[in-house]
Amino acid sequence: MKRDPRYDILFEPMAIGPVTAKNRFYQVPHCNGGGYRDASAAAEMRGIKSQGGWGVIFTEQCEMHHTSEITPFIELRLWDDRDIPMIAKMADRMKEHGALAGIQLAYSGINGPNLYTKEVPLAVSAMPIRTFTNDPVQARALDRADIKDLRRWFVNAAKRSKMAGFDLICLYGAHGFGIFQHFLSRVTNHRTDEYGGSLENRARFVREVVSDVRDAVGDTMGLTLRLSLEEAFDDLGFANSEVRDFIEMHKDLPDLWDLAHGAWEDCSGPSRFKEEAAQFDLVTGIKSLTSKPVVGVGRFTSPDVMVKQLKSGTLDFIGCARPSIADPFLPKKVEEGRIEDIRECIGCNICITGDMTMSISRCTQNPTFMEEWRKGWHPEQMNAKGASSSALVVGTGPAGMEAALSLAKRGYDVALAEAKTEVGGRLTLERKLPGLSAWGRVIDYREYQLGKLSNAETYFDSELSADQVLEFGFENVCVATGSSWRADGVSRQHVRPIERHGDMPVFTPDDLMAGRLPTGKVVLYDDDHYYMGGVLAELLVSNGCAVSFVVPSAYVSDWTINTLEQETIQRRLLEMGVEIHLNRGLAKMEAQSVLTNCTYTDQLTRLDADAVVIVGSRLPEDRLYQALKAREDEWADAGVRSVSLIGDANAPGPIAWATYAGHRYARELDGENIGDALPFKREIAELID
Ligand code: ADP
Ligand code: SF4
């Protein structure tokens, strides 16, 4: 197919200083939880994006000098020449299919606690380190000699980046993370010398570094400056109006302005709270202040919205981090006129949890993310079919849908059986909860793709028993039958059911999603700690309930710290009038009230309640699998070679865990049994005498 001419503008080349991007698809720097520890995995992930047609591809933030690092978070490092081969591998992979390779140089200043190097942090002004973890560490202020050193360190890092083969350098001054923002903002710059006070003075350091770096490498490399569009902090923050003043004063300073939204949680706003193109107002008009190109982000997945950004004169490049993770082939699909094949980001921020938990990132929509090198998984190509030919997938939740689609792509004849009358599993109802509609894309994408394949068939109203499965005689059976929420309160606080006296009505998330809602005063007890408790509290309030949110943690929805949503969730619940009881468990339920206990002292408090909603843990729905296992001696006669249990039915988890399980099942079917061997590649540290 040919691309639609209305998207031609997205494919016009554009210069960034001395280099030229082949199109307007610009993968802005983004973390991946792998960084220097998983450098080959990160390099291959970027290489796949090059294949996918991106015009510009950046690394994640790269710690450019050992005096500033952000342990425990794992990014890249460029501390001496020995790091060059690692970043050169990334540059190579990025450029393989014609993208410009960019490196983001970060000096973290007030954001770097230096827990690993044990160096005293250096910052614009002497203050406590500002990061997620309130480290009990303060930075000392850079003196003039330090500033000279820092300018030289930037030049050294730029030279090393050039040696490694990069085309672009991004100087990081956004999200509160980079030293350029720390100089520009009066929140972090309290200096009274020529680097503090007026905007002219606060901008001195960035002018100096751009000039130094340009002298060193500017003949062949483009320089970009990444700034926050809005730092909201009292009246001191580097606000949108000051950003505009700064750009107007320094029109042509960098070769490109890379404008990120405010803090990271603004810039990577989840779909629950932020729409596509959410920064439109903040960025509108900035282009007219400069002759240099402008890139901005906004979880862009729709080519029409992208075109609007360019045609309205708002942006020159479409910046994407999450959309490029969910679909590394987004540009190729636009180019080939395959818009409906774009696997759109759902804005769940699971990818960010890989960085926040220092593990390795995953993506709900793209289970191959960060497995391109570790497991050799390609987001668009499946491995060839194995020895068997047919598979029955039972259950059409995220796990079953991903398994069926990937099996069908491998060439198996696939039957998909669903007890209900529509596909979607847990998402059929979860997507109808407040703020979660975009999550339905997980199912919509797979349903549409399956519909295009002639070797996959879906059967509804088919709640299968073991008898039926054995009768059908598919060679492979994949059981993806999901899970259900427990009503007895067993989770983390309670490992036995909660004491219940009288007839206090108890509801689970499954009840609420099915439309069985309590009325009056409701105690919502959340021992799950992810999104469900907060979302249901919103649902209850909008249905007229008075909600007391009881949680044995110091935060509402505390795991959402990792998805950058926690503050917004807690603020929203407070604003909606939810009464929040932190660090309290649910000790006992009585007829018209419950007893909550302090998690530290066990002191009890009574709360009146007409009903209790328990968001605790889930029970795997594995009865079909267990029934089939019990009849293993009948499999051969029935023609069954394998029966597997995947997704929530195996072990309940977030949706990303289910799509990963489905994909893995499909990849590994008919594969060699690797037994005790490690199922992925990894880096091994080089030992030095
Ligand atoms: P996961 O997140 O692992 O994909 P879900 O709970 O989202 O799991 O989906 C499980 C799906 O399996 C549900 O749609 C459910 O109706 C379906 N299901 C459960 N048991 C059976 C069965 N015996 N036969 C067919 N479908 C089933
Ligand atoms: Fe988008 Fe979620 Fe994938 Fe991140 S994990 S890229 S937010 S779908």
XYZ file of C-alpha atoms and ligand atoms in Angstrom:
724
model
C 0.000 0.000 0.000
C 1.043 3.599 -0.529
C 1.003 6.281 2.067
C -1.825 8.767 2.177
C -0.581 12.069 0.653
C -1.955 13.981 3.607
C 0.880 12.469 5.667
C 3.593 13.528 3.200
C 4.580 16.440 5.420
C 5.698 13.949 8.087
C 8.270 12.620 5.663
C 9.913 15.882 4.643
C 13.603 15.966 5.634
C 14.757 18.737 7.948
C 18.177 19.988 9.007
C 19.294 20.073 12.622
C 22.466 22.176 12.454
C 24.967 20.388 10.206
C 22.980 17.130 9.957
C 19.638 16.325 8.344
C 16.851 14.111 9.622
C 15.140 12.067 6.907
C 11.670 12.658 8.361
C 9.844 14.249 11.294
C 9.553 11.183 13.536
C 11.783 12.006 16.483
C 12.287 9.501 19.257
C 13.059 11.726 22.216
C 15.358 10.362 24.935
C 13.649 7.756 27.124
C 14.751 5.417 29.874
C 14.372 1.667 29.670
C 15.495 0.307 33.035
C 18.449 -1.383 31.327
C 20.984 1.374 30.667
C 24.654 0.555 31.280
C 23.753 -2.767 32.928
C 21.957 -4.026 29.810
C 23.725 -2.007 27.148
C 23.344 -4.516 24.310
C 19.646 -4.902 25.066
C 19.211 -1.126 24.978
C 21.262 -0.851 21.756
C 19.176 -3.493 19.985
C 15.954 -1.829 21.158
C 17.113 1.429 19.516
C 18.219 -0.473 16.413
C 14.723 -1.899 15.971
C 13.384 1.664 15.969
C 15.811 2.510 13.203
C 14.332 -0.354 11.211
C 10.914 1.011 12.070
C 11.669 4.236 10.232
C 12.356 6.863 12.911
C 14.247 9.888 11.593
C 15.942 10.703 14.903
C 16.680 8.280 17.741
C 18.110 9.270 21.106
C 19.658 7.366 23.974
C 18.283 7.684 27.474
C 20.027 10.165 29.748
C 23.742 9.544 29.885
C 25.625 10.468 33.048
C 28.442 12.449 31.468
C 30.762 12.761 34.469
C 31.344 10.688 37.580
C 30.724 13.635 39.903
C 27.015 13.418 39.179
C 25.021 10.209 39.025
C 21.545 9.067 39.970
C 22.006 5.632 41.507
C 19.836 3.600 42.118
C 18.336 4.497 38.715
C 20.123 2.812 35.832
C 20.853 4.999 32.811
C 23.927 5.270 30.578
C 27.398 6.332 31.662
C 30.171 8.119 29.859
C 32.747 8.496 32.582
C 35.879 7.706 30.635
C 37.072 6.294 27.314
C 36.236 2.764 28.397
C 32.535 3.618 28.078
C 32.906 4.558 24.414
C 32.451 1.054 22.929
C 29.153 0.667 24.800
C 27.674 3.894 23.473
C 29.267 3.369 20.043
C 27.287 0.142 19.773
C 24.097 2.157 20.349
C 25.038 4.803 17.792
C 25.793 2.064 15.258
C 22.487 0.341 15.743
C 20.565 3.649 15.612
C 22.122 4.645 12.316
C 21.779 1.265 10.627
C 18.629 2.250 8.741
C 19.303 5.924 8.244
C 18.220 7.571 11.507
C 20.271 10.301 13.130
C 21.823 9.007 16.351
C 21.503 11.276 19.367
C 22.973 11.118 22.863
C 21.494 12.954 25.826
C 24.213 14.313 28.085
C 23.034 14.773 31.648
C 24.728 16.411 34.584
C 22.270 15.827 37.391
C 23.445 18.458 39.884
C 20.819 18.839 42.597
C 19.115 15.702 41.267
C 22.120 13.374 41.726
C 22.780 11.926 45.204
C 26.022 10.176 44.088
C 25.266 7.112 46.187
C 27.597 4.994 44.028
C 30.583 7.246 43.412
C 30.456 8.747 46.935
C 31.494 12.096 45.432
C 30.095 15.200 47.088
C 27.288 16.345 44.755
C 27.865 19.646 42.988
C 24.870 21.833 42.280
C 24.055 25.363 41.204
C 23.225 26.270 44.807
C 23.864 24.391 48.059
C 20.646 22.529 48.847
C 19.338 19.070 49.743
C 19.251 16.644 46.817
C 15.892 16.752 45.062
C 14.812 13.336 43.825
C 12.097 10.751 44.435
C 13.678 9.374 47.585
C 14.475 12.269 49.952
C 18.076 11.094 50.312
C 19.696 12.640 53.413
C 22.387 14.233 51.270
C 23.098 17.861 50.418
C 25.023 19.291 47.503
C 27.618 22.001 47.710
C 27.435 24.964 45.351
C 29.677 25.036 42.287
C 32.312 27.745 42.641
C 33.809 29.505 39.632
C 36.585 26.913 39.270
C 34.009 24.106 39.393
C 31.983 25.805 36.672
C 35.086 25.943 34.500
C 35.660 22.244 35.165
C 32.059 21.425 34.367
C 32.285 23.259 31.049
C 35.377 21.184 30.204
C 33.616 17.963 31.234
C 30.803 18.748 28.818
C 33.352 19.275 26.059
C 35.076 15.990 26.911
C 31.748 14.157 26.857
C 30.857 15.774 23.539
C 34.178 14.670 22.032
C 33.638 11.133 23.260
C 30.118 11.186 21.820
C 31.539 12.216 18.480
C 34.141 9.455 18.607
C 31.322 7.012 19.335
C 29.605 8.055 16.121
C 26.684 10.174 17.307
C 25.179 12.888 15.091
C 23.322 14.836 17.775
C 23.938 15.919 21.346
C 21.047 16.812 23.612
C 21.895 18.999 26.569
C 19.456 17.987 29.287
C 17.622 20.713 31.158
C 14.128 19.328 31.660
C 11.955 17.407 34.141
C 13.921 18.922 37.032
C 16.729 16.485 36.169
C 19.370 18.424 34.220
C 21.798 21.132 35.373
C 20.722 23.600 32.660
C 17.263 23.804 34.206
C 18.851 24.133 37.651
C 20.729 27.222 36.469
C 17.709 28.689 34.691
C 15.238 28.220 37.530
C 15.114 30.416 40.597
C 13.934 27.361 42.554
C 17.409 25.848 42.322
C 19.527 28.895 41.478
C 20.007 31.176 44.502
C 23.357 32.551 43.337
C 24.288 36.186 43.642
C 27.237 36.096 41.203
C 27.129 36.469 37.411
C 25.366 33.077 37.137
C 22.401 34.051 39.331
C 19.722 36.725 39.572
C 18.508 38.031 36.220
C 17.427 35.658 33.451
C 20.405 36.910 31.454
C 22.697 35.738 34.270
C 20.890 32.454 34.899
C 21.218 31.695 31.191
C 24.977 32.345 31.177
C 25.967 28.734 31.846
C 23.903 27.270 29.027
C 25.238 29.906 26.631
C 28.788 29.025 27.633
C 28.322 25.271 27.296
C 26.581 25.518 23.926
C 29.392 27.718 22.678
C 32.127 25.391 24.077
C 30.490 22.259 22.678
C 29.836 23.899 19.323
C 33.501 24.901 19.069
C 34.530 21.329 19.860
C 32.120 19.276 17.717
C 29.595 21.649 16.142
C 31.029 21.321 12.644
C 29.652 17.794 12.359
C 27.158 17.409 15.203
C 23.794 19.069 15.846
C 23.180 20.484 19.345
C 19.736 20.287 20.912
C 18.592 21.771 24.202
C 15.896 19.954 26.150
C 13.903 22.252 28.420
C 10.765 21.924 30.517
C 7.873 23.974 29.186
C 6.640 24.778 32.646
C 8.149 24.326 36.083
C 5.322 24.829 38.520
C 6.796 25.879 41.879
C 5.502 28.849 43.837
C 6.254 31.986 41.862
C 9.889 30.915 41.462
C 9.609 28.084 38.946
C 10.925 28.404 35.394
C 7.410 29.074 34.162
C 6.150 28.933 30.586
C 6.360 32.736 30.279
C 10.035 32.720 31.322
C 10.767 29.806 28.977
C 9.389 31.981 26.167
C 11.493 34.976 27.331
C 14.565 32.760 27.408
C 13.961 31.399 23.900
C 13.275 34.875 22.554
C 16.543 36.132 24.071
C 18.469 33.153 22.683
C 16.665 32.557 19.405
C 19.326 30.557 17.643
C 21.309 29.195 20.570
C 20.886 25.450 19.988
C 20.284 23.817 16.594
C 16.917 22.585 17.861
C 14.662 23.292 20.815
C 13.411 20.113 22.474
C 10.485 21.124 24.649
C 9.335 18.652 27.238
C 6.288 19.171 29.434
C 6.966 20.220 33.092
C 8.097 17.549 35.533
C 8.479 13.961 34.353
C 5.009 13.106 35.637
C 3.576 15.913 33.495
C 5.598 14.996 30.447
C 4.736 11.291 30.740
C 1.193 11.893 31.909
C -0.848 8.670 31.945
C -3.963 8.411 29.785
C -5.990 8.259 32.985
C -5.256 11.942 33.515
C -3.829 13.349 30.256
C -5.076 13.385 26.664
C -2.941 13.060 23.532
C -1.219 16.385 22.663
C -1.754 17.667 26.221
C 1.052 20.228 25.936
C -0.463 21.998 22.923
C -1.196 25.279 24.736
C 2.177 25.401 26.461
C 4.084 25.027 23.206
C 1.868 27.051 20.857
C 3.573 30.203 19.639
C 7.103 29.252 20.695
C 8.118 28.430 17.135
C 7.609 32.032 16.124
C 10.261 33.091 18.668
C 13.069 31.200 16.954
C 14.313 30.224 13.528
C 15.433 26.818 14.818
C 13.266 23.706 14.654
C 11.116 22.728 17.615
C 10.247 19.236 18.835
C 7.593 18.489 21.426
C 5.919 15.416 22.877
C 2.321 14.514 23.738
C 1.850 10.735 23.524
C 1.213 11.140 19.807
C -0.168 8.006 18.189
C -2.471 9.475 15.563
C -0.834 10.653 12.309
C -3.647 13.171 11.853
C -2.843 14.794 15.194
C 0.844 14.752 14.207
C 0.127 16.477 10.907
C -1.906 19.099 12.756
C 1.128 19.890 14.956
C 3.246 20.542 11.865
C 0.653 22.309 9.731
C -0.437 24.635 12.515
C 3.171 25.727 12.885
C 3.364 24.382 16.445
C 6.128 21.818 15.999
C 8.674 20.804 13.361
C 9.303 17.327 14.721
C 6.907 14.900 16.383
C 8.574 13.811 19.605
C 7.653 10.347 20.827
C 8.891 8.203 23.657
C 6.008 5.916 24.699
C 4.405 5.739 21.237
C 7.787 4.556 19.909
C 7.959 1.911 22.632
C 4.451 0.581 21.994
C 5.103 0.565 18.258
C 8.705 0.897 17.088
C 7.376 0.615 13.517
C 4.969 3.542 13.765
C 6.708 5.650 11.061
C 6.980 2.677 8.677
C 3.286 1.939 9.097
C 2.351 5.540 8.286
C 4.701 5.454 5.315
C 3.206 2.224 4.019
C -0.388 3.374 4.441
C -1.024 0.890 7.264
C -2.439 3.287 9.857
C -4.797 0.670 11.289
C -1.794 -1.557 12.067
C -0.301 0.986 14.503
C -0.115 -0.530 17.964
C -1.105 2.540 19.931
C 0.348 3.285 23.341
C -2.353 3.012 26.005
C -0.698 5.489 28.385
C -0.445 3.061 31.307
C 3.181 3.980 32.147
C 4.210 0.395 32.849
C 7.313 1.111 30.736
C 8.341 3.723 33.304
C 8.077 1.223 36.144
C 11.093 -0.595 34.665
C 13.183 2.484 35.331
C 11.574 3.274 38.665
C 12.145 -0.277 39.952
C 15.640 -0.478 38.416
C 14.672 -3.744 36.755
C 14.194 -3.641 32.971
C 11.255 -2.113 31.177
C 8.263 -3.870 29.726
C 5.428 -2.507 27.636
C 1.808 -3.575 27.941
C 1.231 -3.206 24.214
C 4.609 -4.374 22.933
C 5.822 -7.450 24.834
C 9.011 -7.532 22.751
C 10.255 -4.233 24.243
C 13.706 -4.784 25.786
C 13.597 -8.421 24.652
C 14.893 -7.632 21.149
C 18.428 -8.664 22.130
C 17.801 -10.676 25.313
C 15.424 -13.077 23.580
C 15.769 -12.149 19.925
C 12.122 -11.048 19.751
C 11.212 -8.737 16.885
C 8.071 -6.593 17.298
C 6.853 -7.293 13.761
C 8.196 -10.737 12.936
C 7.487 -14.046 14.588
C 9.696 -17.110 14.391
C 8.767 -19.850 11.920
C 6.129 -22.411 12.834
C 7.314 -25.487 14.755
C 6.484 -29.174 14.343
C 2.802 -29.090 15.345
C 0.001 -27.308 13.480
C -2.936 -26.389 15.665
C -3.645 -24.633 18.934
C -6.712 -23.931 21.016
C -6.511 -20.806 23.156
C -9.108 -20.689 25.922
C -9.938 -17.175 27.125
C -9.778 -13.854 25.253
C -8.213 -11.555 27.824
C -4.881 -9.837 27.120
C -2.987 -13.124 27.549
C -5.221 -15.218 25.300
C -5.519 -12.521 22.620
C -1.755 -11.990 22.437
C -1.099 -15.748 22.388
C -3.663 -16.321 19.619
C -2.441 -13.436 17.461
C 1.220 -14.380 17.764
C 0.505 -18.087 17.162
C -1.530 -17.236 14.079
C 1.300 -15.034 12.805
C 3.636 -17.998 13.209
C 1.300 -19.990 10.988
C -0.587 -22.214 13.420
C -4.276 -22.894 12.932
C -5.733 -21.190 15.969
C -9.114 -21.499 17.620
C -9.930 -18.975 20.300
C -12.721 -19.909 22.714
C -14.472 -17.404 24.974
C -17.145 -18.133 27.560
C -18.709 -14.706 27.118
C -20.168 -12.977 24.074
C -17.291 -10.575 23.441
C -13.504 -10.640 23.527
C -11.477 -8.763 26.107
C -11.426 -10.719 29.368
C -10.767 -8.388 32.282
C -10.551 -5.419 29.932
C -14.152 -5.805 28.762
C -15.206 -4.203 32.024
C -12.029 -2.465 33.208
C -11.979 -0.230 30.131
C -15.327 1.195 31.256
C -13.911 2.373 34.609
C -13.150 6.086 35.111
C -10.099 7.094 33.056
C -9.265 3.650 31.672
C -10.902 3.734 28.238
C -7.561 3.951 26.364
C -6.560 0.618 27.927
C -9.141 -1.027 25.681
C -6.662 -0.562 22.825
C -4.890 -3.708 24.070
C -7.899 -5.720 22.951
C -9.009 -3.583 19.982
C -5.597 -3.852 18.328
C -5.448 -7.627 18.726
C -9.062 -8.189 17.735
C -8.553 -6.209 14.529
C -5.283 -7.946 13.674
C -6.768 -11.392 14.326
C -9.671 -10.506 12.055
C -7.236 -10.095 9.171
C -5.843 -13.605 9.508
C -7.609 -16.535 7.895
C -6.002 -19.138 10.154
C -7.601 -17.880 13.388
C -11.232 -18.283 14.404
C -12.970 -16.999 17.549
C -15.859 -18.896 19.179
C -18.119 -17.065 21.633
C -20.475 -18.470 24.262
C -18.009 -21.307 24.587
C -17.255 -22.013 28.222
C -15.150 -25.078 27.646
C -14.896 -28.106 29.909
C -12.045 -30.601 29.940
C -14.295 -33.087 28.119
C -14.849 -30.652 25.281
C -11.196 -29.704 25.029
C -10.180 -33.363 24.784
C -12.937 -34.005 22.272
C -11.770 -31.185 19.996
C -8.295 -32.676 19.882
C -6.186 -29.591 19.152
C -2.502 -30.445 19.344
C -1.780 -27.608 21.748
C -4.032 -26.136 24.388
C -3.291 -22.759 25.945
C -5.422 -22.006 28.976
C -5.750 -18.244 29.581
C -8.854 -18.227 31.713
C -7.992 -15.256 33.940
C -8.725 -14.645 37.580
C -11.321 -13.250 39.963
C -11.043 -10.871 42.918
C -11.199 -12.425 46.385
C -13.935 -11.284 48.747
C -12.352 -12.622 51.938
C -9.641 -9.965 52.332
C -6.684 -12.338 52.005
C -3.823 -10.357 50.507
C -0.853 -8.854 52.306
C -2.134 -7.707 55.695
C -4.308 -10.790 56.110
C -3.143 -14.242 55.128
C -6.396 -15.651 56.520
C -9.928 -14.335 55.832
C -10.880 -11.139 57.699
C -13.158 -11.651 60.694
C -16.731 -10.820 59.728
C -19.615 -10.608 62.220
C -23.180 -9.638 61.453
C -24.157 -9.281 57.838
C -21.981 -6.468 56.577
C -22.362 -6.503 52.766
C -18.986 -7.101 51.079
C -18.259 -6.223 47.441
C -15.290 -6.981 45.192
C -13.998 -5.097 42.145
C -15.719 -7.754 39.997
C -19.068 -6.851 41.617
C -18.599 -3.132 41.036
C -17.460 -3.616 37.442
C -20.498 -5.789 36.783
C -22.719 -2.955 38.013
C -23.463 -4.353 41.501
C -22.776 -1.202 43.499
C -23.172 -0.528 47.211
C -24.961 2.554 48.505
C -24.488 4.883 51.459
C -21.323 4.878 53.563
C -18.727 2.632 51.992
C -15.378 1.561 53.411
C -12.997 0.754 50.553
C -10.129 -1.338 51.866
C -7.159 -1.414 49.472
C -4.495 -4.017 50.102
C -3.694 -4.267 46.360
C -2.002 -0.836 46.152
C -2.099 -0.431 42.368
C -4.717 1.486 40.348
C -7.903 -0.483 41.098
C -8.618 0.908 44.591
C -8.328 4.540 43.501
C -10.350 4.009 40.338
C -13.161 2.302 42.266
C -13.194 5.074 44.865
C -13.839 7.508 41.995
C -16.605 5.267 40.669
C -18.256 5.043 44.093
C -18.143 8.805 44.672
C -19.647 9.451 41.250
C -22.449 7.066 42.228
C -23.223 9.067 45.351
C -21.429 6.985 47.995
C -19.530 8.507 50.917
C -16.187 6.728 50.691
C -13.653 6.025 53.447
C -10.451 4.755 51.815
C -8.560 2.493 54.241
C -5.045 1.479 53.228
C -2.248 -0.172 55.235
C 0.358 2.013 53.527
C 1.571 5.594 53.799
C 0.141 6.429 50.359
C -3.000 5.786 48.360
C -2.238 3.426 45.445
C 1.407 3.326 46.458
C 2.719 1.198 43.550
C 1.614 3.990 41.224
C 4.626 5.953 42.442
C 6.294 3.802 39.767
C 3.831 4.883 37.073
C 4.235 8.546 38.114
C 0.545 8.777 39.012
C 0.466 8.508 42.787
C 0.293 12.209 43.610
C -2.410 12.857 41.024
C -4.490 9.937 42.261
C -4.306 10.979 45.918
C -4.997 14.627 45.052
C -7.998 13.662 42.959
C -9.480 11.476 45.703
C -8.998 14.227 48.290
C -10.611 16.740 45.962
C -13.545 14.390 45.402
C -14.154 14.264 49.136
C -12.862 10.743 49.785
C -11.864 10.362 53.436
C -8.406 8.793 53.398
C -7.137 6.623 56.275
C -3.429 5.941 55.723
C -1.376 3.331 57.577
C -4.535 1.561 58.654
C -5.672 -1.981 58.037
C -9.099 -3.556 58.181
C -9.158 -5.580 61.396
C -12.754 -6.757 61.606
C -16.199 -6.266 60.010
C -19.351 -5.996 62.149
C -23.028 -5.359 61.342
C -22.974 -1.569 60.778
C -19.303 -0.740 61.205
C -15.731 -1.912 60.745
C -12.704 -1.771 63.001
C -9.519 -0.429 61.454
C -6.119 -0.948 63.024
C -3.021 1.240 63.035
C -0.314 -0.656 61.142
C 2.285 0.434 63.743
C 0.483 0.183 67.111
C -2.547 -1.966 66.257
C -4.733 0.606 68.024
C -8.340 0.088 66.856
C -10.769 2.714 65.525
C -14.412 2.165 64.613
C -15.789 3.439 61.288
C -19.506 3.389 60.472
C -20.230 1.599 57.211
C -23.169 0.343 55.182
C -20.904 -1.762 52.985
C -17.271 -2.765 52.482
C -15.412 -2.990 49.162
C -12.348 -5.206 49.380
C -9.589 -4.624 46.821
C -7.183 -7.320 47.921
C -5.800 -10.092 45.758
C -7.078 -12.314 42.972
C -7.624 -16.047 42.649
C -6.339 -17.669 39.468
C -9.171 -19.284 37.477
C -7.281 -22.491 36.693
C -9.976 -25.153 37.091
C -9.970 -26.095 33.415
C -6.199 -26.473 33.443
C -6.228 -28.590 36.600
C -8.978 -30.817 35.157
C -6.931 -31.334 31.999
C -3.758 -32.032 33.991
C -5.607 -34.665 35.982
C -6.346 -36.467 32.703
C -2.870 -36.316 31.193
C -2.987 -40.026 30.343
C -5.833 -39.304 27.870
C -3.977 -36.579 25.970
C -2.180 -38.788 23.461
C -5.381 -40.565 22.363
C -7.075 -37.176 21.990
C -4.181 -35.915 19.853
C -3.111 -33.369 22.474
C 0.634 -32.748 22.691
C 0.715 -29.922 25.218
C -1.474 -28.076 27.706
C -0.184 -24.810 29.172
C -1.465 -22.282 31.670
C -0.675 -18.589 31.103
C -1.518 -15.070 32.257
C -3.716 -14.285 35.238
C -4.910 -17.891 35.346
C -1.324 -18.861 36.105
C -0.439 -15.951 38.417
C -2.505 -12.745 38.463
C -0.587 -9.565 37.640
C -0.814 -6.312 35.694
C -2.006 -6.483 32.068
C 1.565 -6.161 30.786
C 2.413 -9.429 32.523
C -0.467 -11.109 30.685
C 0.500 -9.876 27.193
C 4.092 -10.909 27.924
C 2.931 -14.379 28.972
C 0.821 -14.717 25.821
C 3.668 -13.647 23.597
C 6.166 -15.898 25.310
C 3.872 -18.884 24.982
C 3.475 -18.248 21.253
C 7.208 -17.750 20.708
C 8.218 -20.877 22.572
C 5.587 -23.344 21.344
C 7.281 -26.374 19.781
C 10.639 -24.943 20.819
C 13.486 -26.896 22.248
C 13.081 -27.578 25.905
C 15.911 -25.481 27.262
C 15.671 -27.152 30.647
C 17.848 -25.513 33.248
C 19.420 -22.958 30.904
C 18.929 -19.215 31.332
C 16.143 -18.188 28.919
C 17.738 -14.899 27.837
C 21.103 -13.319 27.047
C 22.717 -10.921 29.484
C 25.886 -8.915 29.910
C 28.572 -10.239 32.211
C 30.819 -7.720 33.962
C 34.405 -7.759 32.780
C 36.692 -8.513 35.713
C 39.684 -6.225 36.008
C 42.789 -7.023 38.062
P -5.668 -12.568 31.291
O -5.407 -11.224 31.915
O -4.741 -13.607 31.788
O -5.724 -12.502 29.799
P -8.577 -12.327 31.688
O -9.223 -12.478 32.999
O -8.468 -10.962 31.131
O -7.141 -13.038 31.786
O -9.354 -13.178 30.616
C -9.800 -14.472 30.848
C -10.951 -14.784 29.887
O -11.149 -16.187 29.874
C -12.290 -14.177 30.295
O -12.832 -13.464 29.198
C -13.187 -15.408 30.620
O -14.528 -15.192 30.255
C -12.562 -16.491 29.791
N -12.759 -17.854 30.315
C -12.604 -18.298 31.583
N -12.841 -19.609 31.670
C -13.169 -20.032 30.418
C -13.509 -21.309 29.846
N -13.544 -22.425 30.577
N -13.775 -21.359 28.517
C -13.715 -20.253 27.743
N -13.400 -19.033 28.241
C -13.128 -18.926 29.548
Fe 2.494 3.004 26.351
Fe 1.967 1.509 28.479
Fe 3.632 0.624 26.556
Fe 4.412 2.552 28.158
S 3.931 0.462 28.757
S 4.638 2.499 25.949
S 2.541 3.678 28.480
S 1.466 1.023 26.362
